[in-house]
Short mmCIF file of C-alpha atoms and ligand atoms in Angstrom, two decimals:
data_model
loop_
_atom_site.label_atom_id
_atom_site.label_comp_id
_atom_site.label_asym_id
_atom_site.label_seq_id
_atom_site.Cartn_x
_atom_site.Cartn_y
_atom_site.Cartn_z
CA MET A 1 39.26 -9.29 -4.70
CA SER A 2 39.00 -7.48 -1.35
CA PHE A 3 36.07 -5.18 -0.58
CA GLU A 4 38.40 -2.17 -0.75
CA GLU A 5 39.59 -3.10 -4.26
CA GLU A 6 36.04 -3.81 -5.42
CA ASN A 7 34.89 -0.49 -3.95
CA ASP A 8 37.59 1.42 -5.84
CA SER A 9 36.51 -0.11 -9.15
CA LEU A 10 32.82 0.45 -8.30
CA LEU A 11 33.51 4.13 -7.61
CA GLU A 12 35.37 4.37 -10.89
CA GLU A 13 32.39 2.77 -12.68
CA VAL A 14 30.08 5.33 -11.02
CA PHE A 15 32.30 8.18 -12.28
CA GLU A 16 32.37 6.70 -15.79
CA LEU A 17 28.58 6.40 -15.82
CA LEU A 18 28.24 10.00 -14.65
CA GLU A 19 30.58 11.12 -17.43
CA GLY A 20 28.57 9.25 -20.06
CA PRO A 21 25.76 10.65 -22.22
CA ASP A 22 23.11 8.59 -20.35
CA CYS A 23 23.50 10.76 -17.26
CA GLU A 24 22.78 14.15 -18.76
CA ASN A 25 20.03 14.95 -16.27
CA PRO A 26 20.30 13.80 -12.68
CA GLU A 27 17.86 11.10 -11.63
CA VAL A 28 15.17 12.08 -9.13
CA ILE A 29 14.84 9.26 -6.63
CA LEU A 30 11.88 9.01 -4.29
CA LEU A 31 12.40 7.02 -1.10
CA ILE A 32 9.14 5.53 0.01
CA GLY A 33 8.25 3.23 2.91
CA ARG A 34 7.00 3.06 6.46
CA SER A 35 8.41 5.20 9.21
CA GLY A 36 11.57 3.59 10.59
CA ALA A 37 12.42 1.68 7.39
CA GLY A 38 15.78 3.47 7.25
CA LYS A 39 15.20 6.12 4.57
CA SER A 40 17.01 8.97 6.32
CA SER A 41 19.84 6.64 7.33
CA LEU A 42 20.28 5.79 3.63
CA VAL A 43 20.69 9.48 2.76
CA ASN A 44 23.36 9.88 5.48
CA THR A 45 25.10 6.68 4.38
CA LEU A 46 25.27 7.72 0.72
CA HIS A 47 26.62 11.10 1.82
CA LYS A 48 29.34 9.40 3.88
CA VAL A 49 30.24 7.02 1.04
CA LEU A 50 30.69 9.92 -1.39
CA THR A 51 32.32 12.47 0.91
CA GLY A 52 34.10 10.25 3.41
CA ARG A 53 32.40 12.19 6.22
CA PHE A 54 29.43 11.18 8.30
CA TYR A 55 27.02 14.03 8.94
CA THR A 56 23.37 13.61 9.85
CA ILE A 57 22.19 15.66 6.88
CA ALA A 58 18.92 13.71 7.16
CA LYS A 59 17.47 13.45 10.64
CA GLN A 60 17.32 9.78 11.60
CA GLY A 61 14.43 8.68 13.75
CA SER A 62 14.19 6.24 16.55
CA GLY A 63 12.25 3.85 14.39
CA GLN A 64 9.39 3.84 16.89
CA ALA A 65 7.53 6.88 15.55
CA GLN A 66 4.34 5.90 13.76
CA THR A 67 3.45 9.38 12.57
CA VAL A 68 2.28 9.83 9.00
CA THR A 69 2.53 13.58 8.92
CA LEU A 70 6.12 14.55 8.23
CA ASP A 71 7.79 16.71 5.64
CA LEU A 72 9.20 16.06 2.21
CA PHE A 73 12.96 16.60 2.08
CA ARG A 74 15.06 16.89 -1.00
CA TYR A 75 18.80 16.21 -1.07
CA ASP A 76 20.17 17.70 -4.24
CA ASN A 77 22.97 15.59 -5.73
CA CYS A 78 22.76 13.14 -2.80
CA GLY A 79 23.25 16.11 -0.47
CA VAL A 80 26.94 16.24 -1.41
CA LYS A 81 28.84 19.54 -1.36
CA LEU A 82 32.27 19.70 -2.98
CA HIS A 83 33.97 21.26 0.05
CA ARG A 84 32.88 18.34 2.25
CA ILE A 85 34.69 15.69 0.20
CA SER A 86 37.76 14.55 2.12
CA ASP A 87 39.48 12.42 -0.54
CA LYS A 88 41.51 14.56 -2.99
CA ASN A 89 41.02 12.24 -5.97
CA THR A 90 37.23 11.92 -5.44
CA LYS A 91 36.99 15.70 -5.05
CA GLU A 92 38.82 16.22 -8.34
CA ARG A 93 36.65 13.70 -10.20
CA LEU A 94 33.45 15.11 -8.76
CA THR A 95 34.28 18.75 -9.50
CA ASN A 96 32.42 18.56 -12.80
CA LEU A 97 30.32 15.48 -12.11
CA LEU A 98 28.66 16.61 -8.87
CA PRO A 99 25.61 18.19 -10.62
CA LYS A 100 24.93 14.81 -12.24
CA LEU A 101 24.57 12.91 -8.96
CA PRO A 102 20.95 11.93 -8.27
CA HIS A 103 18.60 14.08 -6.24
CA ILE A 104 16.96 12.19 -3.38
CA LEU A 105 13.46 12.86 -2.09
CA ASP A 106 12.93 11.55 1.42
CA CYS A 107 9.25 11.46 2.21
CA ALA A 108 8.97 10.30 5.75
CA GLY A 109 6.59 7.61 6.93
CA LEU A 110 3.54 6.85 4.78
CA ALA A 111 0.63 4.95 6.26
CA ASP A 112 -0.09 1.34 5.34
CA GLU A 113 -3.30 2.09 3.51
CA ASN A 114 -4.63 2.08 0.00
CA THR A 115 -7.02 5.01 -0.03
CA PRO A 116 -7.85 7.64 -2.67
CA LYS A 117 -6.32 10.15 -0.24
CA LEU A 118 -2.91 8.44 -0.14
CA ARG A 119 -3.04 7.61 -3.84
CA GLU A 120 -3.42 11.29 -4.62
CA ILE A 121 -0.51 12.24 -2.35
CA ILE A 122 1.75 9.58 -3.88
CA GLU A 123 0.72 10.68 -7.37
CA LEU A 124 1.58 14.27 -6.54
CA LEU A 125 4.94 13.20 -5.11
CA ILE A 126 5.83 11.16 -8.19
CA GLY A 127 4.53 13.77 -10.61
CA GLY A 128 6.71 16.49 -9.08
CA TYR A 129 3.77 18.55 -7.83
CA ILE A 130 5.03 18.86 -4.27
CA ARG A 131 7.83 21.26 -3.47
CA PRO A 132 10.62 20.15 -1.13
CA GLY A 133 10.00 21.36 2.39
CA THR A 134 6.24 20.86 2.07
CA SER A 135 4.65 19.57 5.24
CA ILE A 136 2.66 16.44 4.43
CA ASP A 137 0.42 17.38 7.35
CA ALA A 138 -0.41 20.76 5.76
CA LEU A 139 -0.90 19.01 2.42
CA GLU A 140 -3.42 16.63 3.95
CA LYS A 141 -5.31 19.57 5.44
CA LYS A 142 -5.37 21.26 2.04
CA GLN A 143 -6.62 17.99 0.55
CA GLU A 144 -9.49 17.92 3.05
CA LYS A 145 -10.35 21.53 2.21
CA CYS A 146 -10.20 21.21 -1.59
CA GLY A 147 -11.61 17.69 -1.77
CA ILE A 148 -9.77 14.50 -2.72
CA GLY A 149 -8.63 14.51 -6.34
CA ARG A 150 -8.49 18.29 -6.69
CA LEU A 151 -4.96 19.02 -5.48
CA LYS A 152 -3.59 18.88 -9.02
CA GLU A 153 -5.63 21.98 -9.77
CA VAL A 154 -3.90 23.77 -6.89
CA PHE A 155 -0.25 22.84 -7.57
CA LYS A 156 1.74 23.12 -10.76
CA PRO A 157 4.14 20.26 -11.53
CA ASP A 158 7.83 21.08 -11.67
CA PRO A 159 9.52 18.91 -14.35
CA ALA A 160 12.76 19.03 -12.33
CA CYS A 161 10.96 17.36 -9.41
CA LYS A 162 9.34 14.61 -11.46
CA VAL A 163 10.46 11.29 -10.01
CA SER A 164 12.42 8.98 -12.31
CA LYS A 165 13.16 6.16 -9.85
CA ILE A 166 11.29 4.94 -6.81
CA VAL A 167 13.06 3.11 -4.03
CA PHE A 168 10.69 1.22 -1.79
CA MET A 169 12.38 0.69 1.57
CA GLN A 170 11.47 -2.22 3.78
CA GLY A 171 13.11 -3.06 7.08
CA CYS A 172 13.85 -6.81 7.10
CA ILE A 173 12.48 -7.11 10.65
CA ASP A 174 9.32 -5.13 9.96
CA ASP A 175 5.87 -6.15 8.72
CA ILE A 176 5.34 -5.62 5.00
CA PRO A 177 2.95 -2.72 4.34
CA LYS A 178 0.95 -4.53 1.67
CA ASN A 179 -1.71 -1.83 1.40
CA LEU A 180 0.90 0.86 0.83
CA ILE A 181 2.54 -1.30 -1.86
CA GLN A 182 -0.85 -1.82 -3.51
CA CYS A 183 -1.47 1.94 -3.33
CA LEU A 184 1.86 2.64 -5.04
CA ARG A 185 1.15 0.00 -7.71
CA GLU A 186 -2.21 1.55 -8.47
CA VAL A 187 -0.64 4.98 -8.91
CA LEU A 188 1.95 3.51 -11.27
CA LYS A 189 -0.83 1.88 -13.28
CA ILE A 190 -2.53 5.22 -14.06
CA SER A 191 -2.52 5.74 -17.79
CA ASN A 192 -3.07 8.74 -19.97
CA PRO A 193 -6.58 8.36 -21.47
CA ALA A 194 -5.56 10.06 -24.69
CA THR A 195 -2.39 8.08 -25.43
CA LEU A 196 -3.03 4.95 -23.31
CA THR A 197 0.59 5.16 -22.11
CA ARG A 198 1.52 5.07 -18.45
CA LYS A 199 1.52 8.50 -16.86
CA TYR A 200 4.42 7.81 -14.51
CA GLN A 201 7.14 5.79 -16.13
CA CYS A 202 9.47 5.43 -13.21
CA GLU A 203 11.47 2.35 -12.44
CA ILE A 204 10.92 0.81 -9.05
CA PHE A 205 13.55 -0.71 -6.77
CA VAL A 206 13.17 -2.47 -3.46
CA LEU A 207 15.75 -2.06 -0.73
CA ILE A 208 15.52 -4.50 2.12
CA THR A 209 17.20 -2.58 4.88
CA LYS A 210 18.97 -3.47 8.13
CA TYR A 211 20.52 -6.54 6.55
CA ASP A 212 23.02 -6.55 9.43
CA LEU A 213 20.20 -7.92 11.61
CA VAL A 214 20.17 -11.15 9.61
CA ASN A 215 22.33 -13.64 11.35
CA GLU A 216 23.20 -17.04 10.04
CA SER A 217 24.65 -18.52 13.19
CA ARG A 218 22.80 -16.70 15.96
CA ASP A 219 19.56 -18.09 17.31
CA PRO A 220 16.98 -15.34 16.67
CA ASN A 221 15.27 -16.21 19.95
CA LEU A 222 18.36 -15.09 21.82
CA ASP A 223 18.31 -11.66 20.29
CA GLY A 224 15.04 -9.78 20.03
CA ASN A 225 16.23 -7.81 16.99
CA GLY A 226 17.94 -10.44 14.86
CA ILE A 227 16.28 -12.71 12.33
CA SER A 228 17.36 -15.94 10.71
CA VAL A 229 18.33 -16.29 7.05
CA ASP A 230 15.13 -18.26 6.41
CA GLU A 231 12.99 -15.49 7.90
CA PHE A 232 14.85 -12.96 5.79
CA LYS A 233 14.31 -14.98 2.62
CA LYS A 234 10.61 -15.25 3.48
CA THR A 235 10.39 -11.46 3.74
CA GLU A 236 12.26 -11.11 0.45
CA THR A 237 9.84 -13.50 -1.28
CA GLU A 238 6.76 -11.86 0.25
CA ILE A 239 7.82 -8.42 -0.88
CA ALA A 240 8.59 -9.68 -4.38
CA GLU A 241 5.09 -11.20 -4.45
CA ALA A 242 3.53 -7.96 -3.24
CA PHE A 243 5.18 -6.14 -6.15
CA CYS A 244 4.57 -8.92 -8.70
CA ASN A 245 2.98 -6.75 -11.37
CA VAL A 246 5.42 -3.89 -11.28
CA GLY A 247 7.99 -5.17 -13.72
CA ALA A 248 11.16 -6.98 -12.89
CA VAL A 249 11.33 -6.27 -9.19
CA GLY A 250 13.10 -9.60 -8.66
CA CYS A 251 16.30 -8.21 -10.17
CA ASN A 252 15.71 -4.76 -8.70
CA THR A 253 15.80 -5.92 -5.09
CA LEU A 254 18.88 -5.08 -3.07
CA ARG A 255 19.99 -5.80 0.47
CA TRP A 256 21.03 -2.70 2.34
CA VAL A 257 22.92 -1.73 5.47
CA SER A 258 23.31 1.84 6.73
CA PHE A 259 25.92 3.41 8.94
CA THR A 260 24.26 3.38 12.34
CA ASP A 261 25.51 2.89 15.89
CA ASN A 262 24.66 -0.77 16.23
CA VAL A 263 25.78 -2.19 12.90
CA GLY A 264 28.05 -5.23 12.87
CA PHE A 265 29.16 -4.70 9.27
CA SER A 266 32.58 -3.28 8.41
CA GLU A 267 32.82 0.14 6.77
CA SER A 268 34.00 -1.36 3.47
CA GLN A 269 31.08 -3.83 3.42
CA ILE A 270 28.57 -1.00 3.91
CA ARG A 271 30.37 1.08 1.31
CA ASN A 272 30.27 -1.86 -1.09
CA ARG A 273 26.47 -2.18 -0.88
CA ALA A 274 26.01 1.59 -1.12
CA LEU A 275 28.19 1.88 -4.24
CA LYS A 276 26.35 -1.01 -5.91
CA PHE A 277 23.07 0.75 -5.14
CA LEU A 278 24.35 4.10 -6.43
CA LYS A 279 25.56 2.44 -9.62
CA LYS A 280 22.11 0.89 -10.14
CA MET A 281 20.52 4.27 -9.62
CA ILE A 282 22.52 5.94 -12.38
CA GLU A 283 22.97 3.18 -14.92
CA PRO A 284 20.61 3.28 -17.90
CA GLY A 285 17.48 1.23 -17.29
CA VAL A 286 14.52 0.20 -19.39
CA PRO A 287 14.09 2.77 -22.18
CA LYS A 288 11.33 5.19 -21.39
CA MET A 289 8.58 6.06 -23.86
CA PRO A 290 9.08 9.60 -25.10
CA GLU A 291 6.71 12.13 -23.56
CA PRO A 292 3.95 13.06 -26.07
CA THR A 293 4.70 16.35 -27.76
CA PHE A 294 2.21 19.22 -28.01
CA SER A 295 1.29 18.28 -31.60
CA ASP A 296 0.84 14.61 -30.56
CA ARG A 297 -1.57 15.71 -27.83
CA LEU A 298 -3.42 18.07 -30.19
CA GLU A 299 -3.75 15.36 -32.83
CA GLU A 300 -5.03 12.90 -30.21
CA TYR A 301 -7.50 15.46 -28.89
CA LEU A 302 -8.85 16.29 -32.35
CA TYR A 303 -9.14 12.61 -33.21
CA GLN A 304 -11.04 11.90 -29.99
CA THR A 305 -13.34 14.90 -30.44
CA LEU A 306 -14.16 13.91 -34.02
CA HIS A 307 -14.73 10.34 -32.89
CA LYS A 308 -17.11 11.52 -30.17
CA LEU A 309 -18.98 13.72 -32.68
CA ARG A 310 -19.29 10.80 -35.11
CA ARG A 311 -20.68 8.56 -32.40
CA ALA A 312 -23.13 11.24 -31.26
CA CYS A 313 -24.35 11.73 -34.87
CA ILE A 314 -24.83 7.98 -35.39
CA LYS A 315 -26.74 7.79 -32.10
CA GLN A 316 -28.97 10.68 -33.13
CA ILE A 317 -29.69 9.12 -36.53
CA ARG A 318 -30.43 5.76 -34.92
CA GLU A 319 -32.77 7.37 -32.41
CA ARG A 320 -34.55 9.27 -35.17
CA HIS A 321 -34.90 6.07 -37.18
CA LEU A 322 -36.38 4.38 -34.16
CA ASN A 323 -38.73 7.30 -33.69
CA CYS A 324 -39.85 7.06 -37.34
CA LEU A 325 -40.32 3.30 -37.05
CA SER A 326 -42.39 3.66 -33.87
CA ILE A 327 -44.61 6.34 -35.51
CA ILE A 328 -45.09 4.14 -38.58
CA GLY A 329 -45.78 1.15 -36.35
CA GLY A 330 -48.32 3.15 -34.32
CA LEU A 331 -50.04 4.36 -37.49
CA VAL A 332 -50.24 0.80 -38.90
CA ILE A 333 -51.80 -0.48 -35.64
CA ALA A 334 -54.26 2.49 -35.56
CA PHE A 335 -55.28 1.88 -39.21
CA PHE A 336 -55.70 -1.79 -38.46
CA PHE A 337 -58.02 -1.04 -35.54
CA ILE A 338 -60.03 1.47 -37.60
CA TYR A 339 -60.30 -1.11 -40.38
CA VAL A 340 -61.44 -3.84 -37.97
CA ILE A 341 -63.99 -1.51 -36.34
CA SER A 342 -65.31 -0.31 -39.73
CA CYS A 343 -65.60 -3.93 -40.90
CA LEU A 344 -67.54 -4.78 -37.77
CA LEU A 345 -69.81 -1.75 -38.23
CA ARG A 346 -70.42 -2.66 -41.86
CA ALA A 347 -71.24 -6.18 -40.85
CA GLY A 348 -73.81 -4.63 -38.49
CA VAL A 349 -72.44 -6.18 -35.30
N1 GDP B 1 20.67 -2.12 12.63
C1 GDP B 1 20.36 -1.20 11.74
N2 GDP B 1 19.59 -0.17 12.10
C2 GDP B 1 19.29 0.76 11.15
C3 GDP B 1 19.74 0.66 9.81
N3 GDP B 1 19.26 1.72 9.11
C4 GDP B 1 18.53 2.43 9.99
N4 GDP B 1 18.53 1.87 11.21
C5 GDP B 1 17.85 2.35 12.41
O1 GDP B 1 16.45 2.38 12.15
C6 GDP B 1 15.86 3.51 12.77
C7 GDP B 1 15.05 4.30 11.76
O2 GDP B 1 15.91 4.85 10.79
P1 GDP B 1 15.51 6.12 9.92
O3 GDP B 1 16.57 6.29 8.90
O4 GDP B 1 15.22 7.31 10.76
O5 GDP B 1 14.14 5.63 9.27
P2 GDP B 1 13.07 6.47 8.41
O6 GDP B 1 11.95 6.79 9.33
O7 GDP B 1 12.65 5.54 7.33
O8 GDP B 1 13.75 7.69 7.89
C8 GDP B 1 16.99 4.31 13.39
O9 GDP B 1 17.05 4.01 14.76
C9 GDP B 1 18.23 3.79 12.70
O10 GDP B 1 19.36 3.84 13.54
C10 GDP B 1 20.59 -0.46 9.48
O11 GDP B 1 21.03 -0.63 8.35
N5 GDP B 1 20.84 -1.34 10.47
MG1 MG B 2 13.25 9.72 8.11
#
């Protein structure tokens, strides 16, 4: 099967998934990774694949910027607008399905650190506390002012912004930000103390980007940018190891290429990878635990409060018992001394 034929059937599968009952609410996908990993290029590539037109709806960087303080952008329904779709058939199919396409959150350049500060920001991003357009720089200043761990008291979560899928983006030629991965893992491990269930039940995917820079025949020493297949596989293994405790990342790792100036891949090859990724983003994944209802939470709260009260009562009783025992013990010792002294006196010592 040619790439074009495969792409047509992949697009059809995407439409069928969108029509199905599993796609009632659009997924909210958070792109996360270092600056220059190719997050904005992915947004533009997905837009091109769906509309047939390349627009820089997400500003692509030079890849050299190391800044941590950029904004959070949201691309509703992959940033697609019906009037931009060039293909008549796709436009017809998407007329009703467009609102079901995933929303993409592009949070530019996070630092490679695992600090309470970054954990809080990632938690807020995943929990839907941060509105699109928010400057991460301003958010960090607010964090300094309020104190780390207090931002949740300042912002109200928006259920529509709560992240359902996380895509960790890693350039195949770049160093792996192990601290950032650890930071993300720790946030995903946070559990609800009342229910002991995970607070953020989002699936995580890894996209190894710039796959066009992997060259089987070319000597990597001849080209400063290219890497060998072995080097690529090493990166793939290292990243899988870094994520080892976050579920089945092994089967959630994809190789990605974006539409950029210097890509050696054909349009249909790029489209093929993008459609496979899009399909993965909308197909049903591991079933999520239902969110606890109000009555569940109330029941849990009452149970815990009663449990605490019971423990406090037992402690009190135990302490009182101990107090009684020590008084009795003291009295026994005092009587014993008095008895000994009186015996001695009687004996005329
Ligand atoms: N060769 C190649 N370059 C890419 C690819 N994707 C992105 N880039 C380049 O990597 C740089 C950073 O991309 P960008 O999307 O701005 O990264 P972001 O900071 O994660 O949003 C830009 O110069 C892009 O042209 C790709 O698939 N292949
Ligand atoms: Mg960007």
